[in-house]
PDB file of C-alpha atoms in Angstrom:
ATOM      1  CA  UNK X  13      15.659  11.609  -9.332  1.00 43.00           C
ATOM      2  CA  UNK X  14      12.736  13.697 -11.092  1.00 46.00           C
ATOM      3  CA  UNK X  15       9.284  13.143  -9.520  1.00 44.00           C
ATOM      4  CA  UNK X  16       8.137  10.985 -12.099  1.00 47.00           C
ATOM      5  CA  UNK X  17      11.576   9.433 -13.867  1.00 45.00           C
ATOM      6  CA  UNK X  18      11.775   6.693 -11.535  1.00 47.00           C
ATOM      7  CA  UNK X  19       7.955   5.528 -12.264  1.00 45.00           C
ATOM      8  CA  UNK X  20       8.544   6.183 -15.728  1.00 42.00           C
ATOM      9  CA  UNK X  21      11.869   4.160 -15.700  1.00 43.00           C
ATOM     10  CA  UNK X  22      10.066   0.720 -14.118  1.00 54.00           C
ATOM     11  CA  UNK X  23       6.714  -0.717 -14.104  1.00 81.00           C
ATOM     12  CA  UNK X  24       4.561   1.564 -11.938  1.00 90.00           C
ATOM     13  CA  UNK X  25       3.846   4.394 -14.632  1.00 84.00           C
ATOM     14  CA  UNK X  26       3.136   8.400 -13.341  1.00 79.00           C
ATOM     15  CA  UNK X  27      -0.138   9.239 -12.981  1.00 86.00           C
ATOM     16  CA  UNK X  28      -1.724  12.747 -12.248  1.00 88.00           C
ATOM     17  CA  UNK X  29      -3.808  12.001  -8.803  1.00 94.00           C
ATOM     18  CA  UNK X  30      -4.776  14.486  -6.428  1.00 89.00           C
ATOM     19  CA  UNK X  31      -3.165  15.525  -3.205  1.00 90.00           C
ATOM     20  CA  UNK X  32      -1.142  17.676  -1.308  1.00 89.00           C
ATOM     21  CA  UNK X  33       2.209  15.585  -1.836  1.00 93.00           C
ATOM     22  CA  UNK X  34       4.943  18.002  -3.634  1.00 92.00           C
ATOM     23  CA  UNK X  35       7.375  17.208  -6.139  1.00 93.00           C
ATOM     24  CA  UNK X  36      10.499  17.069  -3.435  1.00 94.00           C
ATOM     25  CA  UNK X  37       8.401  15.059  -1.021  1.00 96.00           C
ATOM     26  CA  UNK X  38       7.596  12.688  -4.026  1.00 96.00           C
ATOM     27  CA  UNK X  39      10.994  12.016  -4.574  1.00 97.00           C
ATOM     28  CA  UNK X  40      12.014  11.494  -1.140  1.00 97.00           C
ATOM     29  CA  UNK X  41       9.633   9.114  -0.515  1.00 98.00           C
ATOM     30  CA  UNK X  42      10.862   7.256  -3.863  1.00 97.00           C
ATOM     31  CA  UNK X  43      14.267   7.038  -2.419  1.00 98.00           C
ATOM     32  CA  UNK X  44      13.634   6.360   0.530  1.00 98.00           C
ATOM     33  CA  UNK X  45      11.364   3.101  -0.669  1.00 98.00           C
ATOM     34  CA  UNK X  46      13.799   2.067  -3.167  1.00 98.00           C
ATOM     35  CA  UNK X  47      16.325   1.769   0.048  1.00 98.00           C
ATOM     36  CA  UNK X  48      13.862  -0.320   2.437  1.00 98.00           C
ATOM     37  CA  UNK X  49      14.857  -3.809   2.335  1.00 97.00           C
ATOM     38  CA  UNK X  50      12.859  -6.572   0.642  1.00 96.00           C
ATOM     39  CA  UNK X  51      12.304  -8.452   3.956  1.00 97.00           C
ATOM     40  CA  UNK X  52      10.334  -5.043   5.536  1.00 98.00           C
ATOM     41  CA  UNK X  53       6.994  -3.485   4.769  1.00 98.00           C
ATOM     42  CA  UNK X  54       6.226  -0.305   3.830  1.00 98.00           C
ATOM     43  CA  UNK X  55       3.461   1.660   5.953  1.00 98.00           C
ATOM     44  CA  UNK X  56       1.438   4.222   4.978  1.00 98.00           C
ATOM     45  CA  UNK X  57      -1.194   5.983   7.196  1.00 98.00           C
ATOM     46  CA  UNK X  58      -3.391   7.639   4.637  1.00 98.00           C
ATOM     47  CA  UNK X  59      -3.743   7.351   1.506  1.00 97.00           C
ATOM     48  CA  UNK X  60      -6.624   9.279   0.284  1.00 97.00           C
ATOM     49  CA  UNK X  61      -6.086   8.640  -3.507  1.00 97.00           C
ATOM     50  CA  UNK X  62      -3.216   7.591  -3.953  1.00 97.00           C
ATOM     51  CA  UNK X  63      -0.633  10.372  -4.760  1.00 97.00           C
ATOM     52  CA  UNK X  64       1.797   9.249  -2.113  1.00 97.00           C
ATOM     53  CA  UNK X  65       0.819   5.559  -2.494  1.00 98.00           C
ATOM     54  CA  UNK X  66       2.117   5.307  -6.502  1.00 97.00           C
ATOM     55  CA  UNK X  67       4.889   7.050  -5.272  1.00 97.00           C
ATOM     56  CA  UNK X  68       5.962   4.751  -2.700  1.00 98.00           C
ATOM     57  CA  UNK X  69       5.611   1.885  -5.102  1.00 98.00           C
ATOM     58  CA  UNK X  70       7.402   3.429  -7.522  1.00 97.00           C
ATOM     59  CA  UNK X  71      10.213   3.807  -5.184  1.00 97.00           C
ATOM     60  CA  UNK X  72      10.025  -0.103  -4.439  1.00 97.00           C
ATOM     61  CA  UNK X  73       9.947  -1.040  -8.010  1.00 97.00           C
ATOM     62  CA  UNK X  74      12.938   0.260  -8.510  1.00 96.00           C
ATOM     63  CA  UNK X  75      14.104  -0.897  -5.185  1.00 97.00           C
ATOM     64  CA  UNK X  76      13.756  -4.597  -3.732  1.00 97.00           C
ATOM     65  CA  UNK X  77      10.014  -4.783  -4.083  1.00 97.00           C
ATOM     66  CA  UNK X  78       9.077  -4.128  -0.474  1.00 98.00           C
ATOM     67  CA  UNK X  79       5.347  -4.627  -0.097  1.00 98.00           C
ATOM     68  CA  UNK X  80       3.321  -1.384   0.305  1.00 98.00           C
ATOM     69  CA  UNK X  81       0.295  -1.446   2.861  1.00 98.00           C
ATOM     70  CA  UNK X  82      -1.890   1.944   2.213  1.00 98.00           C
ATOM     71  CA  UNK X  83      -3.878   1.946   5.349  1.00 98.00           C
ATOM     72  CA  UNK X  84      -7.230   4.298   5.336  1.00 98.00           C
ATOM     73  CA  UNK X  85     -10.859   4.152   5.940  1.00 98.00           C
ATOM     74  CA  UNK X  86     -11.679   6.125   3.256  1.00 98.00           C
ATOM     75  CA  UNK X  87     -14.596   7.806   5.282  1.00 96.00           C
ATOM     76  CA  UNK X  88     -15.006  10.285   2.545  1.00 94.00           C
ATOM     77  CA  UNK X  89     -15.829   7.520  -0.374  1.00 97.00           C
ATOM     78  CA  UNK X  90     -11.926   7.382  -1.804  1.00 97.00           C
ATOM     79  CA  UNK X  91     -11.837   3.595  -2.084  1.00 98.00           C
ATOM     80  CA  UNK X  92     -12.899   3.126  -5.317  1.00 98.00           C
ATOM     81  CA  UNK X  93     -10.789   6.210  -6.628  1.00 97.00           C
ATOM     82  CA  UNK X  94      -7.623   4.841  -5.096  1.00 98.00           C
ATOM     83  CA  UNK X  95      -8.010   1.173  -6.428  1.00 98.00           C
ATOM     84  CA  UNK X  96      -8.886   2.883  -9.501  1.00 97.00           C
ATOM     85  CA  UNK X  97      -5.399   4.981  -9.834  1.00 97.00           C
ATOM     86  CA  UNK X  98      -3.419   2.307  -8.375  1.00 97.00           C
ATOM     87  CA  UNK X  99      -4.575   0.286 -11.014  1.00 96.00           C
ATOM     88  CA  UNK X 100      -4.202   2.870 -14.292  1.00 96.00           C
ATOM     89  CA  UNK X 101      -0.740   3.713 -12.541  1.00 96.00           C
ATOM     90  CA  UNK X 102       0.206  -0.259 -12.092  1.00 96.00           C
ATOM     91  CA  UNK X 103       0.938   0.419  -8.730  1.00 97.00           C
ATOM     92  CA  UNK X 104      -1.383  -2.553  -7.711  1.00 96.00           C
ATOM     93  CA  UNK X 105       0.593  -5.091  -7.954  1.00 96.00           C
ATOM     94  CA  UNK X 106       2.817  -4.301  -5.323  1.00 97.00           C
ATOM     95  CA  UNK X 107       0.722  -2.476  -2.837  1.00 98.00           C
ATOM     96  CA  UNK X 108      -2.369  -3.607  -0.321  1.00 98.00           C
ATOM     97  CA  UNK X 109      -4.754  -1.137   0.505  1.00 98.00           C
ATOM     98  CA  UNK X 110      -6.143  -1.845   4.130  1.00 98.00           C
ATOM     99  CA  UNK X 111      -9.681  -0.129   4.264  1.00 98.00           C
ATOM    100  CA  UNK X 112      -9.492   0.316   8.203  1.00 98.00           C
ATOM    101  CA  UNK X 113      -8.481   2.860  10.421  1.00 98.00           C
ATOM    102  CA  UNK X 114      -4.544   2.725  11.967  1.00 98.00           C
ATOM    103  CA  UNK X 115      -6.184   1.407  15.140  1.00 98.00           C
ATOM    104  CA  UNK X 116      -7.743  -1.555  13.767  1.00 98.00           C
ATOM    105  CA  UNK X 117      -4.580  -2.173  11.105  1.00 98.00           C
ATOM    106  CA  UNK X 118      -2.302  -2.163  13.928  1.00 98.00           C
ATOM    107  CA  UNK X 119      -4.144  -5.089  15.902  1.00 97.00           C
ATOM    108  CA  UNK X 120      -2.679  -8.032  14.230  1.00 94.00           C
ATOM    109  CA  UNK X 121       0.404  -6.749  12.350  1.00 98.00           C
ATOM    110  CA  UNK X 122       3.771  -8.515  13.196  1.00 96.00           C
ATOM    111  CA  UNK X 123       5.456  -7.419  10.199  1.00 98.00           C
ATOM    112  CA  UNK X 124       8.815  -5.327  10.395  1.00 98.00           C
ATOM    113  CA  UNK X 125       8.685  -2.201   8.647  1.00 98.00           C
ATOM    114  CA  UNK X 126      11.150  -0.485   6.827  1.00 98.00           C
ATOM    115  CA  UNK X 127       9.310   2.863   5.886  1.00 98.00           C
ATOM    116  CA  UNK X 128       6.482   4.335   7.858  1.00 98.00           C
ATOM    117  CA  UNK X 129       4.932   7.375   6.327  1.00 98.00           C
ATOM    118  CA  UNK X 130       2.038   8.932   8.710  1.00 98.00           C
ATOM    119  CA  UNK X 131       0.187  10.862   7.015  1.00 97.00           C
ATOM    120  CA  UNK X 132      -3.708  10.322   8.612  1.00 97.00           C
ATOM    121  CA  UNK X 133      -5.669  12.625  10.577  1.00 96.00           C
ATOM    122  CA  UNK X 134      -3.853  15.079  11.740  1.00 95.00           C
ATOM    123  CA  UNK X 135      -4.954  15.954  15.130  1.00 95.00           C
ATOM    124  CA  UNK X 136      -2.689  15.473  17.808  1.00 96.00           C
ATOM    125  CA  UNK X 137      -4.727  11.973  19.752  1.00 97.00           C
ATOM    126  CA  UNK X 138      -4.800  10.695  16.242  1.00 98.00           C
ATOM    127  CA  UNK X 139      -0.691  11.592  15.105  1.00 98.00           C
ATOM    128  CA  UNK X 140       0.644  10.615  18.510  1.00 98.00           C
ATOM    129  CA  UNK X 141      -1.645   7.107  18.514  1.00 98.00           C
ATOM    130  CA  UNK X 142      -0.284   6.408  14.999  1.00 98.00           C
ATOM    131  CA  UNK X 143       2.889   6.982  16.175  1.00 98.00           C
ATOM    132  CA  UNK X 144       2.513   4.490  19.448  1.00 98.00           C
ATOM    133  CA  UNK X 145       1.540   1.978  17.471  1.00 98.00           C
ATOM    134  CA  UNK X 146       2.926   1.777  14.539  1.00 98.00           C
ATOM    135  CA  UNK X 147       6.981   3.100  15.372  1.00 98.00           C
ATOM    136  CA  UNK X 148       7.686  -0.316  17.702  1.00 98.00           C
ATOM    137  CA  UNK X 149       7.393  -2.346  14.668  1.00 98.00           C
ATOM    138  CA  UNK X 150       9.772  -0.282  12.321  1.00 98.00           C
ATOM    139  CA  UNK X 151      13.048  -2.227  12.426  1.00 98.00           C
ATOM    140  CA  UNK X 152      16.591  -0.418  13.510  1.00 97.00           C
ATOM    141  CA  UNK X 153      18.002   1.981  10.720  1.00 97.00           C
ATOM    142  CA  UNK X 154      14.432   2.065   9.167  1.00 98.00           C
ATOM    143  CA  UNK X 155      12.661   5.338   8.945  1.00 98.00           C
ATOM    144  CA  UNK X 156       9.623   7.116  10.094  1.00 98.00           C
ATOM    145  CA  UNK X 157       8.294  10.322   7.912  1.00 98.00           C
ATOM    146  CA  UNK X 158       5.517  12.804   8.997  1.00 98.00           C
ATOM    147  CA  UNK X 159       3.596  14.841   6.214  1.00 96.00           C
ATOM    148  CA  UNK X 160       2.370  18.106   6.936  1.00 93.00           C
ATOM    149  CA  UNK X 161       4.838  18.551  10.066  1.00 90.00           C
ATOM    150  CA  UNK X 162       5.860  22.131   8.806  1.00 84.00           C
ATOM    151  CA  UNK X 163       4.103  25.304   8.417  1.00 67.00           C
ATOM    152  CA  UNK X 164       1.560  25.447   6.128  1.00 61.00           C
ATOM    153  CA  UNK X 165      -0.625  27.931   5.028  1.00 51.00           C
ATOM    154  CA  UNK X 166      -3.639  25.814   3.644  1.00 56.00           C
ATOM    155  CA  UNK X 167      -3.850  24.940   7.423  1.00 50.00           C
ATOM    156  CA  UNK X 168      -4.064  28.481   9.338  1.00 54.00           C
ATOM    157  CA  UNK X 169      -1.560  30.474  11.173  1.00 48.00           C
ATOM    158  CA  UNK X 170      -0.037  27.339  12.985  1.00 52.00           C
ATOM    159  CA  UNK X 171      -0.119  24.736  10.409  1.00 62.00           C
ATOM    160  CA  UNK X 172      -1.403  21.318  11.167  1.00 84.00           C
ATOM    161  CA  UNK X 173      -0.228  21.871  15.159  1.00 86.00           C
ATOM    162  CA  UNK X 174      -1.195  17.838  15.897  1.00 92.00           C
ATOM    163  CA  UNK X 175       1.341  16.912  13.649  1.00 93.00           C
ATOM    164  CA  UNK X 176       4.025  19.551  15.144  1.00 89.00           C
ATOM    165  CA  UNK X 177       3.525  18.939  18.330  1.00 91.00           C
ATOM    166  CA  UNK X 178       4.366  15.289  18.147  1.00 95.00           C
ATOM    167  CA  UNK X 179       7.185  15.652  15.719  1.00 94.00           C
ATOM    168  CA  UNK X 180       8.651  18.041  18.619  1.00 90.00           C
ATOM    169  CA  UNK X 181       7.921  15.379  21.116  1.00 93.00           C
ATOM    170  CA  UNK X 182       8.844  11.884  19.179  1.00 95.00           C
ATOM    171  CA  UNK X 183      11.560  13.103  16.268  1.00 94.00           C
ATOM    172  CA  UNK X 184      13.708  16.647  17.803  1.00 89.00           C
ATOM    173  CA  UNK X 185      13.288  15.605  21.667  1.00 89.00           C
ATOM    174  CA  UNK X 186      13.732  11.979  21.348  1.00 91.00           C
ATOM    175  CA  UNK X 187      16.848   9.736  21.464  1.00 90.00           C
ATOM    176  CA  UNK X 188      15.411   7.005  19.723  1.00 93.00           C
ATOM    177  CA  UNK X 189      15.970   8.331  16.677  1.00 95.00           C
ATOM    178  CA  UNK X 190      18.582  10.146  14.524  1.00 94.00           C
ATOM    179  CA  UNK X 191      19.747  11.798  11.326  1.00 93.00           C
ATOM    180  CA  UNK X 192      16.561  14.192  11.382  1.00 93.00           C
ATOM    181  CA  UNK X 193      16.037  16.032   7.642  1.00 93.00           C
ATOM    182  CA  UNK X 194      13.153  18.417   6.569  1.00 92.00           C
ATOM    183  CA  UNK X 195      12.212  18.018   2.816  1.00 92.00           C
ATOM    184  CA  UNK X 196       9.118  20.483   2.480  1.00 88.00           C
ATOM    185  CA  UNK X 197       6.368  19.589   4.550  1.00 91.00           C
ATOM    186  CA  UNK X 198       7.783  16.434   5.266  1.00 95.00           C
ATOM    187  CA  UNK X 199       9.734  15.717   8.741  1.00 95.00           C
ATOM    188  CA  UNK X 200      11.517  12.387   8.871  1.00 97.00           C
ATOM    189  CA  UNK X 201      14.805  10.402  10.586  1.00 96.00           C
ATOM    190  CA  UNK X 202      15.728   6.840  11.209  1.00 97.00           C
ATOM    191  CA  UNK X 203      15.639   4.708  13.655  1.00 97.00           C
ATOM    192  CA  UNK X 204      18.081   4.286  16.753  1.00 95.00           C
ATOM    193  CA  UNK X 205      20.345   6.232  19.019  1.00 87.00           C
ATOM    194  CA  UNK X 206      22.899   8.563  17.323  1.00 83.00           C
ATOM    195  CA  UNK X 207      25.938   7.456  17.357  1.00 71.00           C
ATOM    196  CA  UNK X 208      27.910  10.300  18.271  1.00 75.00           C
ATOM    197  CA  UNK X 209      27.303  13.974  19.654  1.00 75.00           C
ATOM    198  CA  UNK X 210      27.091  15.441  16.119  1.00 80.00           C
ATOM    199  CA  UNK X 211      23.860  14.935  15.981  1.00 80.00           C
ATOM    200  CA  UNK X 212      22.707  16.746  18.226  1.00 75.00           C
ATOM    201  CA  UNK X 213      24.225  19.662  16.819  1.00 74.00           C
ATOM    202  CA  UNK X 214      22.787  18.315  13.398  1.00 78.00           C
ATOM    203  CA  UNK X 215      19.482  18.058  14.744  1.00 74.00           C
ATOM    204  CA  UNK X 216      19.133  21.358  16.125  1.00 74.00           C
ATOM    205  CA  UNK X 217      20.437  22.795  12.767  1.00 75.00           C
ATOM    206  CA  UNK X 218      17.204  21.311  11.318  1.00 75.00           C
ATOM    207  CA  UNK X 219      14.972  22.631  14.073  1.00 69.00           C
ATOM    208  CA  UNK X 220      16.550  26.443  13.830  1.00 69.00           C
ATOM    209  CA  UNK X 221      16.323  25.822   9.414  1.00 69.00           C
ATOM    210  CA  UNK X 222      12.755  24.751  10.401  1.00 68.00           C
ATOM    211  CA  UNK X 223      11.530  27.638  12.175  1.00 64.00           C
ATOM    212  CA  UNK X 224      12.930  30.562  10.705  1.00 58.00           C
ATOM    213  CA  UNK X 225      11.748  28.533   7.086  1.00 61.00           C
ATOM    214  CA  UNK X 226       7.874  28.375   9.280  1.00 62.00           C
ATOM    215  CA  UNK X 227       8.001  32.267  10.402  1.00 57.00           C
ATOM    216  CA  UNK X 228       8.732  33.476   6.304  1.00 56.00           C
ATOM    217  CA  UNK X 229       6.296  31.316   5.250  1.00 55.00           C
ATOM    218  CA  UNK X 230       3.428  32.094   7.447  1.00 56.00           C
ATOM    219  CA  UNK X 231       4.775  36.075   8.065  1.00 58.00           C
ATOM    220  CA  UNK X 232       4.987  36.583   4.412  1.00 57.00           C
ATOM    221  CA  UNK X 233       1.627  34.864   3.594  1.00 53.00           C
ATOM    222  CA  UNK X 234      -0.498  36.357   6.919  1.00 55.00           C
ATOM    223  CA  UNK X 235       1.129  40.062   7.077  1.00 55.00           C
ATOM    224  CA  UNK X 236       1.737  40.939   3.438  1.00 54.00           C
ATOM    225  CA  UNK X 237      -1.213  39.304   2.024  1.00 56.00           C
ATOM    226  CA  UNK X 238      -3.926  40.334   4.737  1.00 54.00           C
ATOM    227  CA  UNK X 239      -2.518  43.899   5.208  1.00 57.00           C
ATOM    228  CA  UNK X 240      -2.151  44.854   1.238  1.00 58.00           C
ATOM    229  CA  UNK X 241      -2.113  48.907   2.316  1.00 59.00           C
ATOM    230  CA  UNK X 242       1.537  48.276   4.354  1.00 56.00           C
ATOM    231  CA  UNK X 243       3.091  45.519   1.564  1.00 56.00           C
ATOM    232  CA  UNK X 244       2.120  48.467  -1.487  1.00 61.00           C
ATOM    233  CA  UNK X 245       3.744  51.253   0.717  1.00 58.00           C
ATOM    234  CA  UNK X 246       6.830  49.546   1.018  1.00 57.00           C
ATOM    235  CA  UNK X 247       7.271  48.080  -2.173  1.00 60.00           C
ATOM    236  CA  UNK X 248       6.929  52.117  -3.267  1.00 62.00           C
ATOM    237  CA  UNK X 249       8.820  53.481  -0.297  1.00 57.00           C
ATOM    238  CA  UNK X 250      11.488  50.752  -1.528  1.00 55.00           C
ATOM    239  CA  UNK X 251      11.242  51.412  -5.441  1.00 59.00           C
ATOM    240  CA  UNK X 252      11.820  54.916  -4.536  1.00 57.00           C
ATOM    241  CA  UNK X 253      15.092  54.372  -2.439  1.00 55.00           C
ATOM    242  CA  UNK X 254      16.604  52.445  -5.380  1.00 50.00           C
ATOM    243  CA  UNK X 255      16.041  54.650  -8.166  1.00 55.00           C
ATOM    244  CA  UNK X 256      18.018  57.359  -5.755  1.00 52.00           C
ATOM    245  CA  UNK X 257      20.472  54.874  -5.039  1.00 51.00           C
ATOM    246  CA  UNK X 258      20.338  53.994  -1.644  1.00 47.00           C
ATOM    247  CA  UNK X 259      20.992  50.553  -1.838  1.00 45.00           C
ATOM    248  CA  UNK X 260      22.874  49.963   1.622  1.00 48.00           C
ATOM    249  CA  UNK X 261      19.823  51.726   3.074  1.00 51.00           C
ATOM    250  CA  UNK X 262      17.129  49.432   1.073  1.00 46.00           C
ATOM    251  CA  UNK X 263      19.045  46.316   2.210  1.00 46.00           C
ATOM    252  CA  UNK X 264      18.870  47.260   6.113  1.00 47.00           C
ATOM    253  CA  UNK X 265      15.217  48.319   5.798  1.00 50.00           C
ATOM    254  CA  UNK X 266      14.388  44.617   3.677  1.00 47.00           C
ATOM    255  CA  UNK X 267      16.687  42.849   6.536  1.00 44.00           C
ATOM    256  CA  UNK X 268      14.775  44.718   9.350  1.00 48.00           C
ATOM    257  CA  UNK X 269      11.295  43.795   7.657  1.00 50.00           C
ATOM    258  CA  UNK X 270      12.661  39.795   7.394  1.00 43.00           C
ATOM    259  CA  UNK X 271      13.182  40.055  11.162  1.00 43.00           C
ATOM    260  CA  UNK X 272       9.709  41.629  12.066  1.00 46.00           C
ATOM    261  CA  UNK X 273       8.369  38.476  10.492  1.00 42.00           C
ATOM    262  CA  UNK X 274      10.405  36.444  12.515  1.00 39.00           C
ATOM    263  CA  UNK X 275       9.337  38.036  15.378  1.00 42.00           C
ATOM    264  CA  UNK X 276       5.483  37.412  14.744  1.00 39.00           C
TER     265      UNK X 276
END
């Protein structure tokens, strides 16, 4: 599935909004709509303008036409913008944008969900409330998604660390939920216990993929690009030891370099 071939394909049509949402987190979150059943909703917490919100639709378009609910308060004056998009994108038909933070959506609902994609602010009160309130009401086998749960260099050092720390707490320590995956930013796993040991093992796969994928992305982004002096000497210390061909030599050095990153 191509970011924008299943929108294309049905009646919610691609549309160019901006966000942070990347082309493989776009297409999970198609799939993974087009799989919720009919019967379940489809959360979102945030929705700014709408990137993630056409995507999600798109997904149920071409799915069972779960109902979307795009909860935000739109604090920053993205109402308009999103109603606008979701109707140039035909999006609207299927989704309902709740102007309201997830406090005051989560009052009344008595819906089951299917999908919930958390995505609001991302401080750790306001990820771990979200969580609290809105992960009771997603049905068994249904799954739960965190944006911005990785490293990420438009956020500092640490990357959103709200958003990490409760992914460590709710998704890799809990056993309420299993088959964990990592697409990009994106953390997410279903609902109930695993069902065997495998898992486990599964799951902490992920977690090790996660953090040595974290350390190169923030080592290479904070060390190389904030100490330019050290990343030109060895690009000519290595240029030199290839054109004499010490290539065994080169590799150990590049190896040794990718594990001083690790380290940091």
């Amino acid at each position: 599935m191509t970011e924008q071939g299943t929108a294309r394909a049905r009646g919610v049509r691609p549309l160019d909004v901006p966000g942070w949402l990347t082309g493989p987190e776009g297409d999970t979150l198609e799939a993974l709509a087009a799989a919720c059943p009919g019967d379940a909703a489809i959360v979102e917490i945030g929705s700014f303008k709408g990137r993630s919100t056409i995507r999600l639709a798109a997904g149920s378009d071409a799915g069972r036409q779960a109902r979307v609910f795009a909860v935000d308060p739109h604090a920053r004056g993205t109402y308009p913008t999103l109603l606008e998009n979701l109707r140039a994108s035909g999006a609207e038909k299927l989704v309902t944008p709740l102007r309201m933070t997830s406090e005051e959506a989560a009052r009344d609902w008595n819906r089951p969900i299917g999908l919930l994609f958390i995505d609001g602010n991302h401080d750790y009160e306001y990820v771990s409330q979200d969580y609290r309130l809105w992960f009771p009401h997603v049905i068994e086998g249904g799954v739960v998604a965190f944006h911005d749960s990785t490293a990420c260099v438009r956020a500092g050092l640490g990357g959103y660390v709200g958003v990490r720390r409760v992914v460590q707490q709710e998704i890799f320590r809990s056993r309420d939920v299993h088959g964990v995956q990592v697409v990009d930013t994106i953390t997410l796993a279903s609902k109930g216990a695993p069902a065997d040991r495998k898992d486990a093992f599964r799951r902490a796969a992920v977690r090790l993929r996660k953090g040595v994928t974290d350390s190169v992305l923030l080592g290479n982004h904070y060390l190389f690009r904030h100490f330019r002096p050290l990343r030109r000497g060895l690009r000519r210390l290595l240029g030199r030891a290839r054109s004499t061909g010490v290539v065994g030599a080169v590799e150990f050095f590049e190896t040794a370099c990718e594990l001083a990153v690790f380290a940091l």
